[in-house]
Coordinates of C-alpha atoms and ligand atoms in Angstrom, one line a residue:
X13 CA 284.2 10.6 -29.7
X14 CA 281.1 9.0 -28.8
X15 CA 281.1 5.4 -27.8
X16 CA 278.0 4.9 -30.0
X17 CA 280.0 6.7 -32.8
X18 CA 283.3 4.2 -32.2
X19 CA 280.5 0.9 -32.9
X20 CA 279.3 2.7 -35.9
X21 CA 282.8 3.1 -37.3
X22 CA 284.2 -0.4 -36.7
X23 CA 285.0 -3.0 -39.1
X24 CA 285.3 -5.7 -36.4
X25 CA 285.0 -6.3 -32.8
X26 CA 286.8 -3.2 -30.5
X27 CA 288.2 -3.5 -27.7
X28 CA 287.6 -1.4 -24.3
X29 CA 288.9 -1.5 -21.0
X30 CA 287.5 0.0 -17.4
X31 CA 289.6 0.8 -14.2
X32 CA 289.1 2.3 -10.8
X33 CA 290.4 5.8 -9.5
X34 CA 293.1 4.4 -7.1
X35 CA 293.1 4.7 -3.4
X36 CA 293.8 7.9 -2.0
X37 CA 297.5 8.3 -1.7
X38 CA 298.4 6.9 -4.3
X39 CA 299.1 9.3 -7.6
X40 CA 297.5 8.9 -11.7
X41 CA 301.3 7.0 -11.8
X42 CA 299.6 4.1 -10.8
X43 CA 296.9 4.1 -13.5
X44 CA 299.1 4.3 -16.1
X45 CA 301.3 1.8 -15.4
X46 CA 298.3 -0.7 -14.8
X47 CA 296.7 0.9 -18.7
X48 CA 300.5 1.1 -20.3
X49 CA 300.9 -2.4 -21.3
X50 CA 297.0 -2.4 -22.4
X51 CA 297.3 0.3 -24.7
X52 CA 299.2 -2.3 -27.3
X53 CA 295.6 -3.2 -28.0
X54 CA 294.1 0.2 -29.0
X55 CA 290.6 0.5 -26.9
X56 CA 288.9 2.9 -28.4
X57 CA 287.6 3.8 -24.9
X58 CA 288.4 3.6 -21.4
X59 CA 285.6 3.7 -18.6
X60 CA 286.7 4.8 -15.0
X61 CA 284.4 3.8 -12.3
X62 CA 282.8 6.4 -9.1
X63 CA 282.9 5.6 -5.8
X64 CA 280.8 7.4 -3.4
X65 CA 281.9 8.1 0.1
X66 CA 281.9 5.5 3.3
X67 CA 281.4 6.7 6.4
X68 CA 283.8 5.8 9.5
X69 CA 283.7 6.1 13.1
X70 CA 286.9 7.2 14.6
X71 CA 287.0 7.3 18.4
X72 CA 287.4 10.5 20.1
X73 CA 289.5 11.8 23.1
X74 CA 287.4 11.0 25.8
X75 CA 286.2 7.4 24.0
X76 CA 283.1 8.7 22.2
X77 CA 282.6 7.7 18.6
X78 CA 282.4 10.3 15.8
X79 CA 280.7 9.3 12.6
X80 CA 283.2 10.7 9.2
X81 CA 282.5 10.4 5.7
X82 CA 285.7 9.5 4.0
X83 CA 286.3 9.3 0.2
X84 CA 288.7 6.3 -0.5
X85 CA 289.0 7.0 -4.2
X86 CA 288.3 10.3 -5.2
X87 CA 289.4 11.8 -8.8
X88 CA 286.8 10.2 -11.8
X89 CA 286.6 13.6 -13.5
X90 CA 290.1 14.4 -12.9
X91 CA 291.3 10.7 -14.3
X92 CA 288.9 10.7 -16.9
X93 CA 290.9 14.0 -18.2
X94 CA 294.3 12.5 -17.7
X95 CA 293.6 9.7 -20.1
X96 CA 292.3 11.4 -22.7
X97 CA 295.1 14.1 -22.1
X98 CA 297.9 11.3 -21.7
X99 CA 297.0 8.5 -24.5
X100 CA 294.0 10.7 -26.6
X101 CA 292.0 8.0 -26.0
X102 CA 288.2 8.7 -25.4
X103 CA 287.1 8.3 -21.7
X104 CA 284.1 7.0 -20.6
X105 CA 283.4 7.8 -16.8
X106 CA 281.1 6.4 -14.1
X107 CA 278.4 8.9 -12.7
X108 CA 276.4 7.2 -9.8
X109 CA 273.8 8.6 -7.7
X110 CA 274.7 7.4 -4.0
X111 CA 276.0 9.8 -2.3
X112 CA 274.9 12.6 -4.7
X113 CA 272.9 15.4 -5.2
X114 CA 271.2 16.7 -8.5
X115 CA 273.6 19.8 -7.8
X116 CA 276.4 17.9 -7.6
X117 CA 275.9 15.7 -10.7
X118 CA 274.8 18.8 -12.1
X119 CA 278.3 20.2 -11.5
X120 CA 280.5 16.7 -12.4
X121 CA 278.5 16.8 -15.9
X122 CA 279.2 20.7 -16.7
X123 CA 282.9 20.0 -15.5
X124 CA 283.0 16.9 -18.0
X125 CA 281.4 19.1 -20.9
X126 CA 284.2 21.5 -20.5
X127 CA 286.9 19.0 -20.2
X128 CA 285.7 17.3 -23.7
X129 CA 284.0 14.2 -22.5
X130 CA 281.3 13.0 -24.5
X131 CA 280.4 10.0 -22.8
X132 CA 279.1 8.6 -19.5
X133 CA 277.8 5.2 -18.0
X134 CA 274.9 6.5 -15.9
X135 CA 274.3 4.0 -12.8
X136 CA 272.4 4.1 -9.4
X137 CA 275.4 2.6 -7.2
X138 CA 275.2 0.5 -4.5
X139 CA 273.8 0.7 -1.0
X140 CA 275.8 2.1 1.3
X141 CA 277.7 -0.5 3.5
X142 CA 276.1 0.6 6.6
X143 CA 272.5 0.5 4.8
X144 CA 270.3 -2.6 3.8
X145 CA 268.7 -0.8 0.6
X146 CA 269.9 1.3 -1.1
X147 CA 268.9 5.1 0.0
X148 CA 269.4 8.5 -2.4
X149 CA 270.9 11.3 -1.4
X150 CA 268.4 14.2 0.1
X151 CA 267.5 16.1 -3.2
X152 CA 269.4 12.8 -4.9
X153 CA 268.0 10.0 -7.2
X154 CA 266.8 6.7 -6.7
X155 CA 266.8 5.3 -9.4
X156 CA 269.7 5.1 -12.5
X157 CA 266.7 6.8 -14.8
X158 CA 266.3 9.0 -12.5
X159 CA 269.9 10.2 -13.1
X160 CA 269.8 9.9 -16.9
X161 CA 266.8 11.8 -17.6
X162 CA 268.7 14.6 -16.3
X163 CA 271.6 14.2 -18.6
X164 CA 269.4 13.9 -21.3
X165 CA 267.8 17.3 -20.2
X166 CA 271.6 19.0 -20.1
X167 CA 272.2 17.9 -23.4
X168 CA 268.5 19.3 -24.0
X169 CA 270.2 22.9 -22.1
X170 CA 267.9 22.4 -19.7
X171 CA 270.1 22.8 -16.3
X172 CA 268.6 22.4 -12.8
X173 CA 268.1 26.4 -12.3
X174 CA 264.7 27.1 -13.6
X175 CA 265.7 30.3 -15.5
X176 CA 268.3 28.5 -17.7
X177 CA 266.0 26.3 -20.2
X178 CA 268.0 27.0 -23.2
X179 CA 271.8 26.8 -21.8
X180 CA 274.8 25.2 -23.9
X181 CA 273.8 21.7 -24.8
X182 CA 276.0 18.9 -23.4
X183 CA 276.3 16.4 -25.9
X184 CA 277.1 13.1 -23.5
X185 CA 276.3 9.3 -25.3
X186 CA 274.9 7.7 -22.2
X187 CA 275.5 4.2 -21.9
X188 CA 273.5 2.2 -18.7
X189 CA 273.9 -1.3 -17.1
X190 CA 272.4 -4.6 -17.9
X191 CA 272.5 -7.5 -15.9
X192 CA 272.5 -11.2 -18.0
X193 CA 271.9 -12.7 -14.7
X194 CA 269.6 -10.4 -13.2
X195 CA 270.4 -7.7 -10.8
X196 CA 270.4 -9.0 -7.4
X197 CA 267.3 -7.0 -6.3
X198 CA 264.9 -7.4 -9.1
X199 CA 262.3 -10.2 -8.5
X200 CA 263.0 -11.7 -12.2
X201 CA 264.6 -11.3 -15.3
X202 CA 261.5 -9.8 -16.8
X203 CA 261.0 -7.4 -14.6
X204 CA 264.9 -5.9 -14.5
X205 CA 264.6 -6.1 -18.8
X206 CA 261.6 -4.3 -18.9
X207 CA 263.2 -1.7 -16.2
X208 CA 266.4 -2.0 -18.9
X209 CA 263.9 -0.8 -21.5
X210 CA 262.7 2.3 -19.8
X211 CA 266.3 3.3 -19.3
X212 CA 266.8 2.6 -23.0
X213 CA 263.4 4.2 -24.1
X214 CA 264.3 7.9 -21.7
X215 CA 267.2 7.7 -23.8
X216 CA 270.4 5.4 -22.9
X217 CA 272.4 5.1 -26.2
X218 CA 274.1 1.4 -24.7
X219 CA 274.4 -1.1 -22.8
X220 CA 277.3 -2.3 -20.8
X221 CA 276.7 -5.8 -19.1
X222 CA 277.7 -6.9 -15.4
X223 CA 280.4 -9.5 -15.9
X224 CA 279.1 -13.5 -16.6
X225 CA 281.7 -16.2 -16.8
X226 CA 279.3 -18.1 -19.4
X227 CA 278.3 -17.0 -23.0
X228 CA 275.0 -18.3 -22.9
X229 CA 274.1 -16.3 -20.2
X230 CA 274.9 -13.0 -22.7
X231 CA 273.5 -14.7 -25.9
X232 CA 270.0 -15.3 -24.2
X233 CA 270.2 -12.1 -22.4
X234 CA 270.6 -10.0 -25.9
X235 CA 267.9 -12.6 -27.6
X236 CA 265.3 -11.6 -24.5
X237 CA 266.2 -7.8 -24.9
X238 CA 266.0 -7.7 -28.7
X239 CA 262.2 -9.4 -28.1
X240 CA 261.7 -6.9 -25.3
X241 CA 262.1 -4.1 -27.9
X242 CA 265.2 -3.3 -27.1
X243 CA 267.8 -2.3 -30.1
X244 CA 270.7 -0.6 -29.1
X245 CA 274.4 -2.4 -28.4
X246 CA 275.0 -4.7 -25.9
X247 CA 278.6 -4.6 -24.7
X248 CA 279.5 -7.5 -22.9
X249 CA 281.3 -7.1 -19.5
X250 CA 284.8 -9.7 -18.9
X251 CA 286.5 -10.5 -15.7
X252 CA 288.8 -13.2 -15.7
X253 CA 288.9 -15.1 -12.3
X254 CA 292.7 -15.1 -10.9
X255 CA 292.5 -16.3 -7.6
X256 CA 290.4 -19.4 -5.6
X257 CA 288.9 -16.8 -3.1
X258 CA 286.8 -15.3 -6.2
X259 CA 284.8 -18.4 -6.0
X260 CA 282.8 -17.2 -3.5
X261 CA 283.2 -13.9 -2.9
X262 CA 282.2 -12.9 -7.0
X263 CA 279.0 -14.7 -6.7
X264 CA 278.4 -13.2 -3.2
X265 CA 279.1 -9.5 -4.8
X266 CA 278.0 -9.6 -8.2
X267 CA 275.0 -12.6 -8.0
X268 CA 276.6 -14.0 -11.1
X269 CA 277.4 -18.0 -11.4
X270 CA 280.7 -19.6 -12.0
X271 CA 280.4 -22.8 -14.8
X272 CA 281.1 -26.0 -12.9
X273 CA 283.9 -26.7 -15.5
X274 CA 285.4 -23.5 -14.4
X275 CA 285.0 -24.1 -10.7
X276 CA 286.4 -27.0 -10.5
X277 CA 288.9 -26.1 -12.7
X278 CA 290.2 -23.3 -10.2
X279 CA 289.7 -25.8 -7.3
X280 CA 292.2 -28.1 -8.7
X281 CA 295.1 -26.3 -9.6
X282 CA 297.8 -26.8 -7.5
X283 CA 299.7 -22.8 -7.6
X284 CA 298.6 -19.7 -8.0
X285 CA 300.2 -19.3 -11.2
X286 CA 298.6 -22.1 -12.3
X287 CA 294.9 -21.1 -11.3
X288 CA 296.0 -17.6 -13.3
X289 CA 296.7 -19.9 -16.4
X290 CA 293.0 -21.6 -15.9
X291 CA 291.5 -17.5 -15.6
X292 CA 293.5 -16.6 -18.7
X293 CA 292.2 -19.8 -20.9
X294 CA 288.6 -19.0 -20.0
X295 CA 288.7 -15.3 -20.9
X296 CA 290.4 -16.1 -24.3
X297 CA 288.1 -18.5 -24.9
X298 CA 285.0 -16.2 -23.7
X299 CA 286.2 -13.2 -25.8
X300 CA 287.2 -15.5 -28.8
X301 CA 283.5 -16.9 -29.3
X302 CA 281.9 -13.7 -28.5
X303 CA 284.2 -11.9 -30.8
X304 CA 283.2 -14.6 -33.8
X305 CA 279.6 -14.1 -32.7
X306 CA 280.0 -10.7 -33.6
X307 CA 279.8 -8.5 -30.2
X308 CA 280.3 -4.9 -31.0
X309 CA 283.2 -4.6 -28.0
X310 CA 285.1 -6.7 -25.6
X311 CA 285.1 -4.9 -22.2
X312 CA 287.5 -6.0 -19.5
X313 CA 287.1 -5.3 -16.2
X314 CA 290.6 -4.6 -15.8
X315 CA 291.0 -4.5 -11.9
X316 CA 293.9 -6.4 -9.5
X317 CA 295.3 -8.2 -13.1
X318 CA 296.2 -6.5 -15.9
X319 CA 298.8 -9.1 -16.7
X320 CA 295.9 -11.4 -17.1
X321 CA 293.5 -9.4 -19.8
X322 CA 297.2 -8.7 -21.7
X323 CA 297.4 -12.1 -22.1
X324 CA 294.1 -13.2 -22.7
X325 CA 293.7 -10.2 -25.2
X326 CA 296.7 -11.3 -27.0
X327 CA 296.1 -14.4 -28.0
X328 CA 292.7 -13.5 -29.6
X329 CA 293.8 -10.7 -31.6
Ligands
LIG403 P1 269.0 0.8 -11.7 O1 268.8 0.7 -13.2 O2 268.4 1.9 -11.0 O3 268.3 -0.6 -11.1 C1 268.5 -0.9 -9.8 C2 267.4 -2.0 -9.4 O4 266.1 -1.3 -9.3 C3 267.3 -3.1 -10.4 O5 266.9 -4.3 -9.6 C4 266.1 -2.7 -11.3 O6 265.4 -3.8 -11.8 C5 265.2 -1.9 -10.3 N1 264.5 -0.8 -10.9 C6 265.0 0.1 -11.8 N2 264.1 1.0 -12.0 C7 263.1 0.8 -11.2 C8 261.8 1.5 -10.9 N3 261.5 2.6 -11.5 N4 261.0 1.0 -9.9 C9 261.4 -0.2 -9.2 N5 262.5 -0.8 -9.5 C10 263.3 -0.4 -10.4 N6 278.7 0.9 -9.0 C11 279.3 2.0 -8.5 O7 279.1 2.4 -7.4 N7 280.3 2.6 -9.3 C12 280.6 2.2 -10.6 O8 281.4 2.8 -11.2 C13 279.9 1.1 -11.1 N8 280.1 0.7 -12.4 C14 279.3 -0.3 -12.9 C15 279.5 -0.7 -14.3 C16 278.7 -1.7 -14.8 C17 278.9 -2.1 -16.3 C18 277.8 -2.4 -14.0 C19 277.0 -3.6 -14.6 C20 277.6 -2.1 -12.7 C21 278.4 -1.0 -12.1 N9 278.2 -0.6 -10.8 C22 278.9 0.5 -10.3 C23 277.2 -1.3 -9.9 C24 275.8 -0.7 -10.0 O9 275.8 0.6 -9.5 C25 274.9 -1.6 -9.1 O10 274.8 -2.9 -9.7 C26 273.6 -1.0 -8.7 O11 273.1 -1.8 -7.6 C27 272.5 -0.9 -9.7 O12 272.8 0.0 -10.7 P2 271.9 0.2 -12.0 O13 272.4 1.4 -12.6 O14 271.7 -1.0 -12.7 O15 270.5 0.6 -11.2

């Protein structure tokens, strides 16, 4: 079912979670021991992230360097079945475009369509690490509109091949990104919103945020969407912050601001555990204001700490 059909049909505030493919290596085992104790909750969806492809340089023989691409975690489509297959709960997966082709999307959608998936959260990716900005694939797209206008021209039937204009229809709800604190490349707020709005306006059915650590940030974020035109659900994005490294290293990543109450919080606790306990408190809290203000899903970044979202999830519910 459609993630847009889920909001229509709830009574209260669902719940959702998202996880990574795991590291090459490792089996689906692993996903669904980190999603078993979750599934007490009942998401009505679960969104699986895409990773594109790094590239190496292993040293040859003779001392020379030879560039590799590797894929470190493989298997979205594949996982994206599982789940649905394993707990017949809707998937929701990632499709990027680093490190993609229109072909190869092109093939990842038509192998979704078959599987059952009706959903997808359409995104641009990030630069490679080797790269400053980021750069498409050749015959790839720039731009995460780029990518969804071409979903919305499969579930049109129009495939890439010019002959077939009237193929099966694919009938994907397309949810996109939204940053409350500004995506770290856009000059201003105004100017990622009124990007936000084309995606919305070619046809994005949602929104899923980047993670914030304060409410406001969301609250004025929807209020400057809603005046920007922009009417379809906002899904607020939850991390909880488990460890004093995250400080630093989630503002460096995700250009998002950590409360000085929750900072210092952190700082101050004297064990791990303990800084776990602060992370819990201020996810509750988080989830239990936004779920009284009426947000149409809480979605938890689920990654490294399941434990963590159990708990915070429990005592709101
Ligand atoms: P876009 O919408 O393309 O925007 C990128 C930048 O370009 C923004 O600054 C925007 O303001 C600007 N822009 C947009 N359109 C134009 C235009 N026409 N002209 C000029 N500027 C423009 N990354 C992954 O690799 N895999 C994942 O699974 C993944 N999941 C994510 C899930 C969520 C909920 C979020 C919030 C992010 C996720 N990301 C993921 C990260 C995301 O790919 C990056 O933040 C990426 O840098 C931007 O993606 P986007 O879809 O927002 O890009």
């Amino acid at each position: 079912m459609q993630v847009t059909q889920h909001i229509r049909d709830a009574k209260d505030t669902l719940v959702s979670f998202e996880v990574l493919p795991p590291l090459k290596g490792k089996t689906i085992q692993s996903i669904f021991e980190h999603l078993d104790p979750l599934m007490e909750f009942k998401p009505s969806f679960i969104n699986v992230t895409y990773h594109r492809s790094e590239h190496v340089y292993k040293k040859r023989a003779d001392g020379t360097f030879e560039k590799v691409e590797v894929r470190k975690r493989p298997g979205t489509v594949g996982i994206c079945a599982a789940i649905m297959n394993h707990y017949k709960v809707d998937a929701v997966p990632h499709i990027i475009c680093g490190g993609f082709s229109r072909q190869e999307t092109e093939d990842a959608l038509i192998d979704l369509a078959f599987l059952g998936i009706d959903n997808a959260l359409i995104l641009r990716g990030d630069a490679a690490r080797n790269e400053s900005n980021f750069e498409p694939e050749p015959n790839g797209h720039r731009y995460a509109i780029d990518l969804l206008r071409q979903v919305v021209h499969l579930n049109n039937g129009e495939y890439l091949e010019e002959d077939i204009r009237n193929g099966g229809r694919t009938n994907f709800c397309i949810g996109v990104a939204g940053y409350p604190e500004k995506h770290s490349e856009a000059p201003n707020l105004d100017s990622d919103i009124s990007y936000l709005k084309a995606k919305v306006d070619a046809g994005a059915d949602y929104i899923t945020t980047q993670m914030f650590f304060d409410n406001s940030k969301y609250f004025d974020f929807v209020q400057r969407c809603r005046e920007a035109g922009i009417h379809v659900p906002i899904i607020p994005g939850l991390k909880p912050l488990t460890s004093k490294k995250q400080l630093n290293v989630l503002p460096r990543t995700f250009h998002v601001d950590i409360p000085n109450d929750l900072s210092v919080a952190i700082s101050s606790a004297k064990t791990d555990a303990a800084v776990e306990q602060v992370g819990t408190e201020w996810l509750a809290q988080q989830s239990r204001e936004l779920k009284a203000a009426g947000v149409p899903v809480l979605h938890y970044y689920t990654l490294g700490k399941p434990h963590v979202i159990y708990n915070a999830v429990k005592s709101i519910l």
